[in-house]
Amino acid sequence: MEYEVVIGLEVHAELSTKSKIYCSCTTEFGGEENTHCCPICTGMPGVLPVLNKNVVEYAVKAGLATNCTIAEFSKQDRKNYFYPDLPKAYQTSQYDLPLCKEGYIDIEVEGEKKRIGITRIHIEEDAGKLMHDEWETGTLVDYNRCGVPLIEIVSEPDIRSAEEAKAYVENLKAILEYIEVSDCKMQEGSLRADVNLSVRPKGQKEFGTRTEMKNLNSFRSIVRAVEAETQRQINEIESGGVVVQETRRWDDNKGVSYAMRSKEEAHDYRYFPEPDLVPIVLEKEWIEKVKEALPELPDARRKRYIAEFGLPEYDAGILTSSKRLADFFEEAVSKNSNTKAVSNWIMGDLMRILKEKNLEVDQIPFPAEYLANLIGLIDKGTISGTIAKKVFEKMFDSGKDPQVIVKEEGLEVVSDEGALVEVVKKILESNPQSVADYKSGKEKAFGFLVGQAMKETRGKANPQLINKILKEELEK
Ligand code: ADP
Ligand code: MG
Ligand code: ZN
């Protein structure tokens, strides 16, 4: 029997407002434990929350950027549950009247475009953090994250593979970064996804029973969790069992998921309207203003790169996949009009080094202008392509301008003919066999001799000149 996987994602993004959702505590990540909190975000009796207006604006931006309808009237609700990371014993969230609904984003997997529906986006508060690992004798809790604003973006069950799930989260992340409502740092937990997944025989209309895996915080773990859970459900069905609706914990180290608890229903949470907060009423004009102020989104930017810079669709897609990368590209292009070279350096050496050094784009230790300068040095013939690659590595170590590195280390191309003649003579003397080979018609020997001469000058010789001199000397 052939099976089809059905996936719906619930993505949580921490909003990058300065203060928390209902108090003026900072939202800054980390900090000494329990120092970013106050009676409000720790749920002391008798306190009153006040909604941070920026949270509403950021969530509306996210809704507009994902083609949602924005509710002119919405409200907040209490979602009750008892857990030590939640001192209020309820999370203020939104239940039946979310801020945004019925949107979509487009993804592309292996050249095929597809539209993924967004059911809703609502605002809510984050919980604290439990620390089990470091203390064998007990669990400690840090409430700094309590009350950090979140948006939860719920997708329709439109996703059909691990690749589509990855593409969806990548696109969503890019959009949220572009509109600057979240820093989307997955390793710090500011963007995390819950994966709802079921399987059904191919061709069947009804969905199968789903499980939910919570808090996946890397693309790799999303892909692996989807693949493993798909297989687990198929095996379960094939061996005559049934899939149980439950919440599972994905262990990324072991590559397996464990049943955590049976799935709770909405009534388990005893949702009711938050009595301490008034409904959120938005004016049409205000929503319109937020919409007009939206920056260029990834899709539009990609199209512009193709039209304006003549980049291939593939290159434009990669460059615009992150706002920071696209900004870096544009900054470099504004200083050097060799667009194709800028794009090639970014897509090739830059991405490779970032990966090797495990760096994010905003951790590049030099301004984009320095990349423009490096390309300028090559185009003017001051340095060779081979030397340029070495200089680029050095820029990552020192953060220095390539013009400075080239000067300091004397890396300019040697075009002094007299000096190069000496080099060539020396090479011919020490390689009599290759000279004989060349004279007996073996063309390959010429290339070897060029290589030796370049090596002798540590890559700095002007290659055209070396070629010319070598020919002349061999003719003699
Ligand atoms: P809950 O309120 O219990 O979280 P929802 O109906 O809001 O459930 O759905 C949560 C997520 O699960 C959504 O992203 C939705 O697309 C997805 N989903 C719902 N049914 C299925 C299913 N049968 N298989 C896979 N995903 C599903
Ligand atoms: Mg849910
Ligand atoms: Zn507080």
mmCIF file of C-alpha atoms and ligand atoms in Angstrom, residues 23 25 37-38 41, ligand 3:
data_model
loop_
_atom_site.group_PDB
_atom_site.id
_atom_site.type_symbol
_atom_site.label_atom_id
_atom_site.label_comp_id
_atom_site.label_asym_id
_atom_site.label_seq_id
_atom_site.Cartn_x
_atom_site.Cartn_y
_atom_site.Cartn_z
ATOM 1 C CA CYS A 23 4.453 44.630 31.548
ATOM 2 C CA CYS A 25 10.135 44.084 31.663
ATOM 3 C CA CYS A 37 10.616 39.779 35.733
ATOM 4 C CA CYS A 38 8.125 41.630 37.896
ATOM 5 C CA CYS A 41 4.851 38.523 34.431
HETATM 6 ZN ZN ZN B 3 7.301 41.812 34.074
#
